[in-house]
Coordinates of N, CA, C and O in Angstrom, one line a residue:
M18 N 19.0 -9.1 -116.1 CA 19.7 -7.9 -116.2 C 19.7 -7.2 -114.9 O 18.7 -7.1 -114.2
P19 N 20.9 -6.6 -114.5 CA 21.0 -5.9 -113.3 C 20.2 -4.6 -113.3 O 20.0 -4.0 -114.4
N20 N 19.9 -4.1 -112.1 CA 19.2 -2.8 -112.0 C 20.1 -1.7 -112.3 O 21.1 -1.4 -111.5
R21 N 19.9 -0.9 -113.4 CA 20.8 0.2 -113.8 C 20.8 1.3 -112.8 O 21.8 2.0 -112.6
F22 N 19.6 1.6 -112.1 CA 19.6 2.7 -111.1 C 20.4 2.3 -109.8 O 21.1 3.2 -109.3
I23 N 20.2 1.1 -109.4 CA 21.0 0.7 -108.2 C 22.5 0.7 -108.5 O 23.3 1.1 -107.6
R24 N 22.9 0.3 -109.7 CA 24.3 0.3 -110.0 C 24.8 1.8 -110.0 O 25.9 2.0 -109.5
L25 N 24.0 2.7 -110.5 CA 24.4 4.1 -110.4 C 24.5 4.6 -109.0 O 25.4 5.5 -108.7
I26 N 23.6 4.2 -108.1 CA 23.6 4.6 -106.7 C 24.9 4.1 -106.1 O 25.6 4.8 -105.4
E27 N 25.2 2.8 -106.3 CA 26.4 2.2 -105.8 C 27.7 2.8 -106.3 O 28.7 2.9 -105.6
E28 N 27.7 3.3 -107.6 CA 28.9 3.9 -108.2 C 29.0 5.4 -107.8 O 30.0 6.0 -108.0
G29 N 28.0 5.9 -107.2 CA 28.0 7.3 -106.7 C 27.4 8.3 -107.7 O 27.5 9.5 -107.5
G30 N 26.9 7.8 -108.8 CA 26.3 8.7 -109.8 C 24.9 9.3 -109.4 O 24.5 10.3 -109.8
I31 N 24.3 8.6 -108.5 CA 23.0 9.0 -107.9 C 23.1 9.0 -106.4 O 23.4 8.0 -105.8
A32 N 22.8 10.1 -105.8 CA 23.0 10.2 -104.3 C 21.7 10.6 -103.6 O 21.7 10.5 -102.4
S33 N 20.7 11.0 -104.3 CA 19.4 11.4 -103.6 C 18.2 10.9 -104.4 O 18.4 10.5 -105.6
V34 N 17.1 11.0 -103.8 CA 15.8 10.6 -104.5 C 15.6 11.6 -105.7 O 15.1 11.1 -106.7
D35 N 15.9 12.8 -105.5 CA 15.7 13.8 -106.6 C 16.5 13.4 -107.9 O 16.1 13.5 -109.0
E36 N 17.8 13.0 -107.6 CA 18.6 12.6 -108.7 C 18.1 11.3 -109.4 O 18.1 11.2 -110.6
L37 N 17.6 10.4 -108.6 CA 17.0 9.2 -109.1 C 15.7 9.5 -109.9 O 15.6 8.9 -111.0
K38 N 14.9 10.4 -109.4 CA 13.7 10.8 -110.2 C 14.1 11.4 -111.5 O 13.5 11.1 -112.6
S39 N 15.1 12.2 -111.5 CA 15.6 12.9 -112.7 C 16.1 11.8 -113.8 O 15.8 11.9 -115.0
A40 N 16.8 10.8 -113.3 CA 17.3 9.8 -114.1 C 16.2 9.0 -114.7 O 16.2 8.6 -115.9
F41 N 15.2 8.7 -113.9 CA 14.1 7.9 -114.4 C 13.3 8.7 -115.4 O 12.8 8.1 -116.4
R42 N 13.0 9.9 -115.2 CA 12.3 10.8 -116.1 C 13.0 10.8 -117.5 O 12.3 10.7 -118.5
A43 N 14.3 10.9 -117.5 CA 15.0 10.9 -118.8 C 14.8 9.6 -119.5 O 14.6 9.5 -120.7
L44 N 14.9 8.5 -118.7 CA 14.8 7.2 -119.3 C 13.3 7.0 -119.8 O 13.0 6.4 -120.8
A45 N 12.4 7.5 -119.0 CA 10.9 7.3 -119.3 C 10.6 8.0 -120.6 O 9.8 7.5 -121.4
L46 N 11.2 9.2 -120.8 CA 11.0 9.9 -122.1 C 11.5 9.1 -123.3 O 10.9 9.2 -124.4
A47 N 12.5 8.3 -123.1 CA 13.1 7.6 -124.2 C 12.4 6.2 -124.4 O 12.4 5.7 -125.5
T48 N 11.7 5.7 -123.4 CA 11.1 4.4 -123.5 C 9.6 4.4 -123.4 O 9.0 3.3 -123.6
H49 N 8.9 5.5 -123.1 CA 7.5 5.4 -122.9 C 6.8 5.1 -124.2 O 7.0 5.7 -125.3
P50 N 5.8 4.1 -124.2 CA 5.2 3.7 -125.5 C 4.3 4.8 -126.1 O 4.1 4.8 -127.3
D51 N 3.8 5.7 -125.3 CA 2.9 6.8 -125.8 C 3.7 7.8 -126.6 O 3.1 8.6 -127.3
L52 N 5.0 7.9 -126.3 CA 5.8 8.9 -126.9 C 6.5 8.5 -128.2 O 7.3 9.3 -128.8
G53 N 6.3 7.3 -128.6 CA 6.9 6.8 -129.9 C 6.2 5.5 -130.2 O 5.6 4.8 -129.4
G54 N 6.3 5.1 -131.5 CA 5.6 3.9 -131.9 C 6.4 2.7 -132.1 O 6.0 1.7 -132.7
A55 N 7.7 2.7 -131.7 CA 8.5 1.6 -131.9 C 8.1 0.3 -131.1 O 7.6 0.5 -130.0
A56 N 8.2 -0.8 -131.7 CA 7.8 -2.1 -131.0 C 8.7 -2.4 -129.9 O 9.9 -2.1 -130.0
G57 N 8.2 -2.9 -128.8 CA 9.1 -3.3 -127.7 C 9.3 -2.2 -126.7 O 10.0 -2.4 -125.7
R58 N 8.8 -1.0 -127.0 CA 9.0 0.1 -126.0 C 8.3 -0.1 -124.7 O 8.7 0.3 -123.7
S59 N 7.1 -0.8 -124.8 CA 6.3 -1.0 -123.6 C 7.0 -1.9 -122.6 O 7.0 -1.6 -121.4
E60 N 7.7 -2.9 -123.1 CA 8.5 -3.8 -122.2 C 9.6 -3.1 -121.6 O 9.9 -3.3 -120.4
D61 N 10.3 -2.2 -122.4 CA 11.4 -1.4 -121.8 C 10.9 -0.5 -120.8 O 11.6 -0.3 -119.7
F62 N 9.8 0.1 -121.0 CA 9.3 1.1 -120.0 C 8.8 0.4 -118.7 O 9.1 0.8 -117.6
I63 N 8.2 -0.8 -118.9 CA 7.8 -1.6 -117.7 C 9.0 -2.0 -116.9 O 9.0 -1.9 -115.7
R64 N 10.0 -2.4 -117.6 CA 11.3 -2.8 -116.9 C 11.9 -1.6 -116.2 O 12.4 -1.7 -115.0
A65 N 11.9 -0.5 -116.9 CA 12.5 0.7 -116.3 C 11.8 1.2 -115.0 O 12.3 1.5 -114.0
R66 N 10.4 1.1 -115.1 CA 9.6 1.5 -114.0 C 9.8 0.5 -112.8 O 10.0 1.0 -111.6
A67 N 10.0 -0.8 -113.0 CA 10.2 -1.7 -112.0 C 11.6 -1.5 -111.3 O 11.8 -1.5 -110.1
E68 N 12.6 -1.2 -112.2 CA 13.9 -0.9 -111.7 C 13.9 0.4 -110.8 O 14.6 0.5 -109.8
Y69 N 13.2 1.4 -111.3 CA 13.1 2.6 -110.5 C 12.5 2.4 -109.1 O 13.0 2.9 -108.1
E70 N 11.4 1.7 -109.1 CA 10.7 1.4 -107.8 C 11.6 0.6 -106.9 O 11.6 0.8 -105.7
S71 N 12.4 -0.4 -107.4 CA 13.3 -1.1 -106.6 C 14.4 -0.2 -106.1 O 14.8 -0.3 -104.9
A72 N 14.9 0.7 -106.9 CA 15.9 1.6 -106.5 C 15.4 2.6 -105.4 O 16.1 3.0 -104.5
L73 N 14.1 3.0 -105.5 CA 13.5 3.8 -104.4 C 13.6 3.1 -103.1 O 13.9 3.6 -102.1
L74 N 13.2 1.8 -103.1 CA 13.2 1.0 -101.9 C 14.7 0.8 -101.4 O 14.9 0.8 -100.2
Y75 N 15.6 0.7 -102.4 CA 17.0 0.5 -102.0 C 17.5 1.8 -101.3 O 18.2 1.7 -100.3
L76 N 17.2 3.0 -101.8 CA 17.6 4.2 -101.2 C 16.9 4.4 -99.8 O 17.5 4.8 -98.9
D77 N 15.6 4.0 -99.8 CA 14.8 4.1 -98.5 C 15.4 3.2 -97.4 O 15.4 3.6 -96.3
S78 N 16.0 2.1 -97.8 CA 16.6 1.2 -96.8 C 18.0 1.6 -96.5 O 18.6 1.0 -95.6
G79 N 18.5 2.6 -97.1 CA 19.8 3.1 -96.8 C 20.9 2.5 -97.7 O 22.1 2.6 -97.3
G80 N 20.6 1.9 -98.7 CA 21.5 1.3 -99.6 C 22.5 2.3 -100.2 O 22.2 3.3 -100.7
G81 N 23.8 2.0 -99.9 CA 24.9 2.8 -100.5 C 25.2 4.1 -99.7 O 26.0 4.8 -100.0
R82 N 24.4 4.3 -98.6 CA 24.6 5.6 -97.9 C 24.7 5.4 -96.4 O 24.4 6.3 -95.6
G83 N 25.1 4.2 -95.9 CA 25.3 4.0 -94.5 C 24.1 4.1 -93.6 O 24.1 4.6 -92.5
G84 N 22.9 3.6 -94.1 CA 21.7 3.5 -93.3 C 20.9 4.7 -93.2 O 20.1 4.9 -92.3
R85 N 21.0 5.6 -94.2 CA 20.2 6.8 -94.1 C 19.1 6.7 -95.2 O 19.4 6.3 -96.3
G86 N 17.9 7.0 -94.8 CA 16.8 6.9 -95.7 C 16.5 8.0 -96.6 O 17.4 8.9 -96.8
R87 N 15.4 8.1 -97.3 CA 15.0 9.1 -98.2 C 15.1 10.5 -97.7 O 15.6 11.4 -98.3
S88 N 14.7 10.7 -96.5 CA 14.6 12.0 -95.9 C 15.9 12.5 -95.4 O 16.1 13.6 -95.0
G89 N 17.0 11.7 -95.5 CA 18.3 12.1 -95.0 C 18.5 11.7 -93.5 O 19.6 11.7 -93.0
G90 N 17.4 11.3 -92.8 CA 17.5 10.8 -91.4 C 17.7 9.3 -91.4 O 17.7 8.6 -92.4
P91 N 17.7 8.8 -90.2 CA 17.8 7.3 -90.1 C 16.6 6.6 -90.7 O 15.5 7.2 -90.6
S92 N 16.8 5.5 -91.2 CA 15.7 4.7 -91.8 C 14.7 4.3 -90.8 O 15.1 3.9 -89.7
A93 N 13.5 4.4 -91.1 CA 12.4 4.0 -90.2 C 12.3 2.4 -90.2 O 12.4 1.9 -91.3
F94 N 12.1 1.8 -89.1 CA 11.9 0.3 -89.1 C 10.5 0.0 -89.3 O 9.6 0.7 -88.8
R95 N 10.2 -1.0 -90.1 CA 8.8 -1.4 -90.4 C 8.3 -2.2 -89.2 O 9.0 -3.0 -88.6
S96 N 7.1 -2.0 -88.8 CA 6.5 -2.7 -87.7 C 6.1 -4.1 -88.2 O 6.0 -4.4 -89.4
A97 N 5.9 -5.0 -87.2 CA 5.5 -6.4 -87.6 C 4.1 -6.4 -88.2 O 3.8 -7.4 -88.9
A98 N 3.3 -5.5 -88.0 CA 1.9 -5.4 -88.6 C 2.0 -5.1 -90.1 O 1.0 -5.4 -90.8
A99 N 3.0 -4.5 -90.5 CA 3.2 -4.1 -92.0 C 4.4 -4.8 -92.5 O 5.4 -4.1 -92.7
P100 N 4.4 -6.1 -92.9 CA 5.6 -6.7 -93.4 C 5.8 -6.2 -94.9 O 5.0 -5.7 -95.5
R101 N 7.1 -6.4 -95.3 CA 7.4 -6.1 -96.7 C 6.7 -7.0 -97.6 O 6.4 -8.1 -97.3
R102 N 6.6 -6.5 -98.8 CA 6.0 -7.3 -99.9 C 6.8 -8.5 -100.2 O 8.0 -8.4 -100.3
A103 N 6.1 -9.6 -100.5 CA 6.8 -10.9 -100.8 C 6.9 -11.2 -102.2 O 7.2 -12.3 -102.6
F104 N 6.5 -10.2 -103.1 CA 6.5 -10.5 -104.5 C 7.5 -9.6 -105.2 O 7.9 -8.6 -104.7
D105 N 8.0 -10.0 -106.4 CA 8.9 -9.2 -107.2 C 8.2 -8.3 -108.1 O 7.4 -8.8 -109.0
R106 N 8.3 -7.1 -108.0 CA 7.6 -6.1 -108.8 C 7.9 -6.3 -110.3 O 7.0 -6.1 -111.2
A107 N 9.1 -6.6 -110.7 CA 9.5 -6.8 -112.1 C 8.7 -7.9 -112.7 O 8.2 -7.9 -113.8
V108 N 8.6 -9.0 -111.9 CA 7.9 -10.2 -112.4 C 6.4 -9.9 -112.5 O 5.7 -10.3 -113.5
F109 N 5.9 -9.1 -111.6 CA 4.5 -8.7 -111.6 C 4.2 -7.9 -112.9 O 3.2 -8.2 -113.6
Y110 N 5.0 -6.9 -113.2 CA 4.7 -6.1 -114.4 C 4.9 -6.9 -115.7 O 4.2 -6.7 -116.7
A111 N 5.9 -7.8 -115.7 CA 6.0 -8.7 -116.9 C 4.8 -9.6 -117.1 O 4.3 -9.7 -118.2
D112 N 4.3 -10.2 -116.0 CA 3.1 -11.0 -116.1 C 1.9 -10.2 -116.5 O 1.0 -10.6 -117.3
L113 N 1.7 -9.0 -116.0 CA 0.6 -8.1 -116.4 C 0.7 -7.7 -117.8 O -0.3 -7.7 -118.5
S114 N 1.9 -7.5 -118.3 CA 2.1 -7.1 -119.7 C 1.7 -8.3 -120.6 O 1.0 -8.1 -121.6
A115 N 2.0 -9.5 -120.2 CA 1.6 -10.7 -120.9 C 0.1 -10.9 -120.9 O -0.5 -11.3 -122.0
L116 N -0.5 -10.6 -119.8 CA -2.0 -10.7 -119.8 C -2.7 -9.7 -120.7 O -3.6 -10.0 -121.4
L117 N -2.1 -8.5 -120.7 CA -2.7 -7.4 -121.6 C -2.5 -7.8 -123.0 O -3.4 -7.5 -123.8
K118 N -1.4 -8.4 -123.4 CA -1.2 -8.8 -124.8 C -2.1 -9.9 -125.2 O -2.5 -10.0 -126.3
A119 N -2.5 -10.7 -124.2 CA -3.4 -11.8 -124.5 C -4.9 -11.4 -124.6 O -5.7 -12.2 -124.8
G120 N -5.1 -10.1 -124.4 CA -6.5 -9.6 -124.5 C -7.2 -9.5 -123.2 O -8.4 -9.3 -123.2
F121 N -6.5 -9.5 -122.1 CA -7.2 -9.3 -120.8 C -7.4 -7.8 -120.5 O -6.6 -7.0 -120.9
P122 N -8.5 -7.4 -120.0 CA -9.7 -8.1 -119.6 C -10.6 -8.2 -120.8 O -10.7 -7.3 -121.6
K123 N -11.3 -9.3 -120.9 CA -12.2 -9.5 -122.0 C -13.6 -8.9 -121.6 O -14.0 -9.0 -120.5
T124 N -14.2 -8.4 -122.6 CA -15.6 -7.8 -122.4 C -16.6 -9.0 -122.4 O -16.5 -9.9 -123.3
P125 N -17.6 -9.0 -121.6 CA -18.6 -10.0 -121.6 C -19.5 -9.9 -122.8 O -19.7 -8.9 -123.4
R126 N -20.0 -11.1 -123.2 CA -20.8 -11.1 -124.4 C -22.2 -10.6 -124.2 O -22.8 -10.7 -123.2

């Protein structure tokens, strides 16, 4: 499934970090597992959180705005000492969710 927040950024529906936060908060209220008891809400919330964090990185890298970062100024370049993460956040949250469903962490006997 494509990232709904990045799609909105590219279409022009979201132009700033504040607008992105507002869109995520509205979606979080609809999908947060603590705010309702429907089954499957936790997976929807985890997916929405991963999409939000990816969209933040997309905005930070200047996506859709000609190289301008979150602060409105030029994007800062990352140093060689601090490389970008090599894992996919959506996959990480999905795996964590599967571990929690399987009973992780187990209490010692």
